[in-house]
Short mmCIF file of C-alpha atoms in Angstrom, two decimals:
data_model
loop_
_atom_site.label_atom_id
_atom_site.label_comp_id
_atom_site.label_asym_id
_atom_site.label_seq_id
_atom_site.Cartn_x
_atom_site.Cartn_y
_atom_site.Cartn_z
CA UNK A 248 24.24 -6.27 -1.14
CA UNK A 249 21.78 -6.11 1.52
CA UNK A 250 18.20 -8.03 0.89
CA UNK A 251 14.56 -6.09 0.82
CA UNK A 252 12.02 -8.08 2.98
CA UNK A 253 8.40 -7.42 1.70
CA UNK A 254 5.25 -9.28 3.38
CA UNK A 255 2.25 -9.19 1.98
CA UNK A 256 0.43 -8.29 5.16
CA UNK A 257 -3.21 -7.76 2.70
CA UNK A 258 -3.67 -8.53 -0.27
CA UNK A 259 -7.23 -8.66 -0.87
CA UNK A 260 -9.86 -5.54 -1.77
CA UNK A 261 -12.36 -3.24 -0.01
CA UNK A 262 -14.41 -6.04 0.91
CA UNK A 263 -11.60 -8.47 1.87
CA UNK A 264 -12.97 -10.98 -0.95
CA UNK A 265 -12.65 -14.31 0.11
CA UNK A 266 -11.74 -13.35 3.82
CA UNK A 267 -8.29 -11.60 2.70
CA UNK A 268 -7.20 -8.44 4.69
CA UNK A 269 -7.61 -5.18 3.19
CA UNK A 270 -3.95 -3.58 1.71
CA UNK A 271 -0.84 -3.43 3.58
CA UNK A 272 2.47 -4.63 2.73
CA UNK A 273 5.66 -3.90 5.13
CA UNK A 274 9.12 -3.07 3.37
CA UNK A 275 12.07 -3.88 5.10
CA UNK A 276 15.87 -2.60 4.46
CA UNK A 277 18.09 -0.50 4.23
CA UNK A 278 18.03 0.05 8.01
CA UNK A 279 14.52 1.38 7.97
CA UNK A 280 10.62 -0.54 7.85
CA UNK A 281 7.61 1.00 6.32
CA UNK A 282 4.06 0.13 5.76
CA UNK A 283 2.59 0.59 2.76
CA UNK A 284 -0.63 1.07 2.61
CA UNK A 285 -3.12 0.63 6.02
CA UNK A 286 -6.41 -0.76 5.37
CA UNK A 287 -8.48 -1.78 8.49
CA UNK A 288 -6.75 -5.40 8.87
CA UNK A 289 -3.46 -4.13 9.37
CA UNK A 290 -2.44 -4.39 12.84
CA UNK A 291 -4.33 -7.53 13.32
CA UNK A 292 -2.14 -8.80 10.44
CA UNK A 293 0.96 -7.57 11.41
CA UNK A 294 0.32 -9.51 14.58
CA UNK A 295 -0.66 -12.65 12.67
CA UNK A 296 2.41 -12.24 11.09
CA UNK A 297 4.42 -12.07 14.59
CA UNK A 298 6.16 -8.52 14.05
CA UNK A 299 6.25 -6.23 16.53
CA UNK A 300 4.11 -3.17 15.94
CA UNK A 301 6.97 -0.77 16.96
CA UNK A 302 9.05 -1.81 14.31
CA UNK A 303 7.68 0.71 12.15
CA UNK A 304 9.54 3.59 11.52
CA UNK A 305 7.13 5.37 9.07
CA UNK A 306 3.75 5.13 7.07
CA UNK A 307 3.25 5.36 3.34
CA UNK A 308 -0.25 5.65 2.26
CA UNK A 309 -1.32 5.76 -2.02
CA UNK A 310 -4.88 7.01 -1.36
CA UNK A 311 -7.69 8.14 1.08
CA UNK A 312 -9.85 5.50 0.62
CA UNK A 313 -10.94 3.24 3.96
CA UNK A 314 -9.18 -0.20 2.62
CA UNK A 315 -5.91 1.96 2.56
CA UNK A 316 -5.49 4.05 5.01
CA UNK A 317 -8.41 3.66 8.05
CA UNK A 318 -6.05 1.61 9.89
CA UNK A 319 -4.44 3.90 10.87
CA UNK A 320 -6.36 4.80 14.84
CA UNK A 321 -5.65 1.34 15.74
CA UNK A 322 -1.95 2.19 15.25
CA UNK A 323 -2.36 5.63 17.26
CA UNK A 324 -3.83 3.65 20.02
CA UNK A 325 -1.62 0.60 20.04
CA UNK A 326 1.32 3.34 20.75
CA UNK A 327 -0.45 4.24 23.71
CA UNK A 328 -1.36 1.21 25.42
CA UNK A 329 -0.33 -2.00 23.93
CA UNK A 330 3.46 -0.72 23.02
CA UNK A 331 4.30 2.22 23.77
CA UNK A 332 6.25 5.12 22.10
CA UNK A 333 8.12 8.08 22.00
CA UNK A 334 9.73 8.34 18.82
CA UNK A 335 7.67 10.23 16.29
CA UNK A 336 5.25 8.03 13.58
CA UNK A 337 5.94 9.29 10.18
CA UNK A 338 2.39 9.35 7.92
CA UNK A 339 3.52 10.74 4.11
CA UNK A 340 0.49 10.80 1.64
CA UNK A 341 -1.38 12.58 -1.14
CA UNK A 342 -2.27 16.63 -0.22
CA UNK A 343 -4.77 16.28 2.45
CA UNK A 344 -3.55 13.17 3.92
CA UNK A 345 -3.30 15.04 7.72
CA UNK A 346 -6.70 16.64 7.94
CA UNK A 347 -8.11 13.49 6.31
CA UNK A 348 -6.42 10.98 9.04
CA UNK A 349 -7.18 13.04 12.15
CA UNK A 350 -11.18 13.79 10.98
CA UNK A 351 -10.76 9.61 10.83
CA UNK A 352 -8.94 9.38 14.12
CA UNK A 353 -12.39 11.73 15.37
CA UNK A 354 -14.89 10.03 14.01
CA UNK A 355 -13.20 6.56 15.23
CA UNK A 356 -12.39 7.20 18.45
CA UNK A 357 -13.58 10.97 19.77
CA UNK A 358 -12.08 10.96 23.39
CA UNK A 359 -8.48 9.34 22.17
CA UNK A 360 -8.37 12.19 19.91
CA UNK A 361 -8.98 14.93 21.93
CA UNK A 362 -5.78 14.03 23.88
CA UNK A 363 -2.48 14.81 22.90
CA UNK A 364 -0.89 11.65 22.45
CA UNK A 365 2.64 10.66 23.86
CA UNK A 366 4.86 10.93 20.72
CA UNK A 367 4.23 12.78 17.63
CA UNK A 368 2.99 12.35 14.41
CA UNK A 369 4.67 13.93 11.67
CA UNK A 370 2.69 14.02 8.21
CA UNK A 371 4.47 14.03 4.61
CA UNK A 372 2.75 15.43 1.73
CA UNK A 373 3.69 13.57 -1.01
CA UNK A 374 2.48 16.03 -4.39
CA UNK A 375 2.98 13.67 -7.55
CA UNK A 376 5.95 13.76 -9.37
CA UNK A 377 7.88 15.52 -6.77
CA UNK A 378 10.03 12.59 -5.19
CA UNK A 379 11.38 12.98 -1.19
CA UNK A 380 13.02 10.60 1.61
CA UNK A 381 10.49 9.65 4.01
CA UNK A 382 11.73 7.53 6.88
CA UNK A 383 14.90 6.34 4.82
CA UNK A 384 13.19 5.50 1.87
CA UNK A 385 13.68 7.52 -1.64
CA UNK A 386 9.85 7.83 -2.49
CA UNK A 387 8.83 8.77 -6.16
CA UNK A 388 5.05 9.45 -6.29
CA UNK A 389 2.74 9.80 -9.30
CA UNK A 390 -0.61 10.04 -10.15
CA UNK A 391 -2.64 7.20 -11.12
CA UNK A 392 -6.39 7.15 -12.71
CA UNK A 393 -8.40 6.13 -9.61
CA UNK A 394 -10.28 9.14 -8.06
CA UNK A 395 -11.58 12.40 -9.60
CA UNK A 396 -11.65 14.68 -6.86
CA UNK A 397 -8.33 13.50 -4.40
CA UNK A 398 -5.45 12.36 -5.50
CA UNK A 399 -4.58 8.77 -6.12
CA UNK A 400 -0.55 8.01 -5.97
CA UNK A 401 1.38 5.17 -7.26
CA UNK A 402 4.61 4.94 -5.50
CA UNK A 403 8.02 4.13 -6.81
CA UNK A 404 10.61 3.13 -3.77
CA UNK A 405 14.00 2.39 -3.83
CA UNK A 406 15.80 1.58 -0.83
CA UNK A 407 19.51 1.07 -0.77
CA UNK A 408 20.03 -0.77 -4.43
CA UNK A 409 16.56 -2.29 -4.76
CA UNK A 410 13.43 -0.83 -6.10
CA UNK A 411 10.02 -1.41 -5.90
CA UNK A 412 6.74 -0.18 -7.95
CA UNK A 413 3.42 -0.16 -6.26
CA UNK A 414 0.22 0.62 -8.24
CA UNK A 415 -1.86 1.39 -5.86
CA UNK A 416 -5.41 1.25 -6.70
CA UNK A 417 -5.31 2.73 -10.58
CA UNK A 418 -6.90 2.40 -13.90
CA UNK A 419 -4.84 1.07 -16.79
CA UNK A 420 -1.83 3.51 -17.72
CA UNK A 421 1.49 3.44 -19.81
CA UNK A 422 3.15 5.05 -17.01
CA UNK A 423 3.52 1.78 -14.77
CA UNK A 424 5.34 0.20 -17.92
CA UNK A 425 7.57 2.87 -17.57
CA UNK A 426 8.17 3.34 -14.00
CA UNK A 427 8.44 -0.42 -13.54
CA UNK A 428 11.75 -0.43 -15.32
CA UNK A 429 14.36 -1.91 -13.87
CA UNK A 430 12.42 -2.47 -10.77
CA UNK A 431 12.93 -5.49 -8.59
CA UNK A 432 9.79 -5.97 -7.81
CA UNK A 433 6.00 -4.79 -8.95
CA UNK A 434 3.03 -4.73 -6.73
CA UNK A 435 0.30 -4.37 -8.81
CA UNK A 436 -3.13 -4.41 -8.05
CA UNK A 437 -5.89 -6.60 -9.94
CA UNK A 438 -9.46 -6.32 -8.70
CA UNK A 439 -11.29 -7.88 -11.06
CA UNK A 440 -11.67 -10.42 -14.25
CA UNK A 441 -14.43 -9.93 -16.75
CA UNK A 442 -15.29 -6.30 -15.69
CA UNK A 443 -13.73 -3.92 -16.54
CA UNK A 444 -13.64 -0.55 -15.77
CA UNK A 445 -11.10 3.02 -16.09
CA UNK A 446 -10.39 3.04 -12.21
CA UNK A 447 -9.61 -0.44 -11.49
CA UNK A 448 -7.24 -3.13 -13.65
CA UNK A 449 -8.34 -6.87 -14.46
CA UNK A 450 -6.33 -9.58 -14.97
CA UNK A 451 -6.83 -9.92 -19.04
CA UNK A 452 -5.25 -6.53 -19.22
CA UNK A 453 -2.03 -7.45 -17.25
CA UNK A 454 -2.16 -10.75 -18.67
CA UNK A 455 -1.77 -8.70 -22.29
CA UNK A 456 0.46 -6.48 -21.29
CA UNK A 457 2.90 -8.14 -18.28
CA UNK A 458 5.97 -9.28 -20.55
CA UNK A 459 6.21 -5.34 -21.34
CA UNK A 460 6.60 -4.70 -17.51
CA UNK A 461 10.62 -4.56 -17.20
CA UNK A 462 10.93 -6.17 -13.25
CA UNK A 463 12.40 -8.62 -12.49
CA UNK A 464 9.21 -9.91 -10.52
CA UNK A 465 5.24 -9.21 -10.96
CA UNK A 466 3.10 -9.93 -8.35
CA UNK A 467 -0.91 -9.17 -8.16
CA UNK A 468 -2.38 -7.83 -5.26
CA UNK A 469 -5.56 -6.12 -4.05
CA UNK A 470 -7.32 -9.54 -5.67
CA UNK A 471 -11.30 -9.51 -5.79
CA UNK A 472 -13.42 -12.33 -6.00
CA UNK A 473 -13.76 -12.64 -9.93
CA UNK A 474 -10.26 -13.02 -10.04
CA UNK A 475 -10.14 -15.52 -6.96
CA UNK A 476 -13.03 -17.46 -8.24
CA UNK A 477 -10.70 -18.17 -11.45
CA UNK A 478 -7.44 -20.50 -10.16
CA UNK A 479 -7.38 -22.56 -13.37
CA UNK A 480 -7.09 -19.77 -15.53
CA UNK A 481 -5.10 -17.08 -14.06
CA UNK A 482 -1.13 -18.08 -14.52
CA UNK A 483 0.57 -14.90 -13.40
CA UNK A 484 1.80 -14.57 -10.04
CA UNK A 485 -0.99 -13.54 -6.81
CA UNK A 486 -0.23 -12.28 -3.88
CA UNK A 487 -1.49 -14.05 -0.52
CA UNK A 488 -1.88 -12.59 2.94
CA UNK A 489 1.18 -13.81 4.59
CA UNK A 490 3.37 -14.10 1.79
CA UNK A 491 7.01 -12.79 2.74
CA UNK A 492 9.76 -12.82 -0.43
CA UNK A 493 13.39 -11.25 -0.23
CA UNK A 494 14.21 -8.76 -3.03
#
């Protein structure tokens, strides 16, 4: 049975708490690599990291906030002139995700955008609850309590016989103790400690409700500072930027 690779290329928050990237995490297997998530860090942590940029064979991205997706221009330009490509760069999102990206890709880099670039970019709506292949990967989206207006996605993954839950960035819900069943393993974020609040989860939460999760491994990601400033007291698994575990 062949082996998932996941590394935790960011696991810290919006304002990389502690000096931890913003979220990315690159799945490899099943003959394909994708990127979840693309906060701002991204490609200098995938070069950190020692993988070659062109590895990736498509983009998954839970929400249009910056820490998750405004990585993506440094991508588009890397393909130009650091390694460049010709295949097409799959981008699957919420609705919105391809006017969103190239008003980014505008207001980032004006010129760059104005050209056509030398391969193509191919964006994936990703509606909730309507699951799709993107890139080789069986993608289940739902939607998750963390914006109003847009949507918000948590994303469900299985590729080959593994399967992996992402949160994204989401209030507490039932729904990820049901779509985390028989998952091997759950990426789920945990932004703060004491505070709590409907569009973000804290570590007493998951701490009360993490035996009911059915995977076979929990990690916490997307770690602010409350919850870094409390080692001693937080026993359940954190992510690190770096970290790389087989699945």
């Amino acid at each position: 049975m062949e082996e998932v690779a996941v590394t935790f290329l960011g696991a810290g928050d919006a304002f990389c708490s502690l000096g931890r990237n913003q979220a990315a995490y690159l799945v490899q297997g099943g003959g394909t690599t994708a990127l979840l998530d693309c906060g701002a860090t991204s490609l200098a942590a995938l070069k950190r990291a020692g993988i070659p940029s062109d590895a990736i064979d498509a983009i998954l991205i839970s929400h249009l906030h910056g820490d998750h997706f405004a990585g993506l221009p440094f991508f588009f330009l890397e393909y130009v002139y650091q390694e460049p490509r010709r295949r097409p760069l799959r981008i699957a999102g919420p609705p919105g995700i391809e006017a969103r990206v190239r008003d980014l890709f505008r207001a980032m880099y004006r010129d760059a955008a104005a050209q056509p670039l030398p391969y193509a970019l191919e964006f994936v709506e990703m509606p909730p609850e309507a699951p799709l292949e993107v890139g080789g990967v069986r993608v289940e989206p739902f939607r998750v309590p963390h914006t109003e207006d847009d949507i918000s996605l948590g994303l469900r993954l299985q590729l080959g016989a593994r399967s992996l839950l992402y949160s994204g960035d989401t209030g507490w819900t039932e729904d990820l103790v049901r779509r985390s069943e028989g998952t091997d393993l759950f990426i789920c974020e945990c932004s703060f400690y004491e505070s709590r609040f409907p569009f973000h989860l804290d570590y007493p939460r998951l701490a009360e409700n993490h035996e009911r999760f059915n995977t076979r491994r929990l990690i916490l990601t997307h770690l602010g500072r409350e919850v870094l400033a409390r080692p001693g007291e937080v026993e359940l698994e954190l992510a690190r930027d770096g970290l790389r575990i087989e699945i």
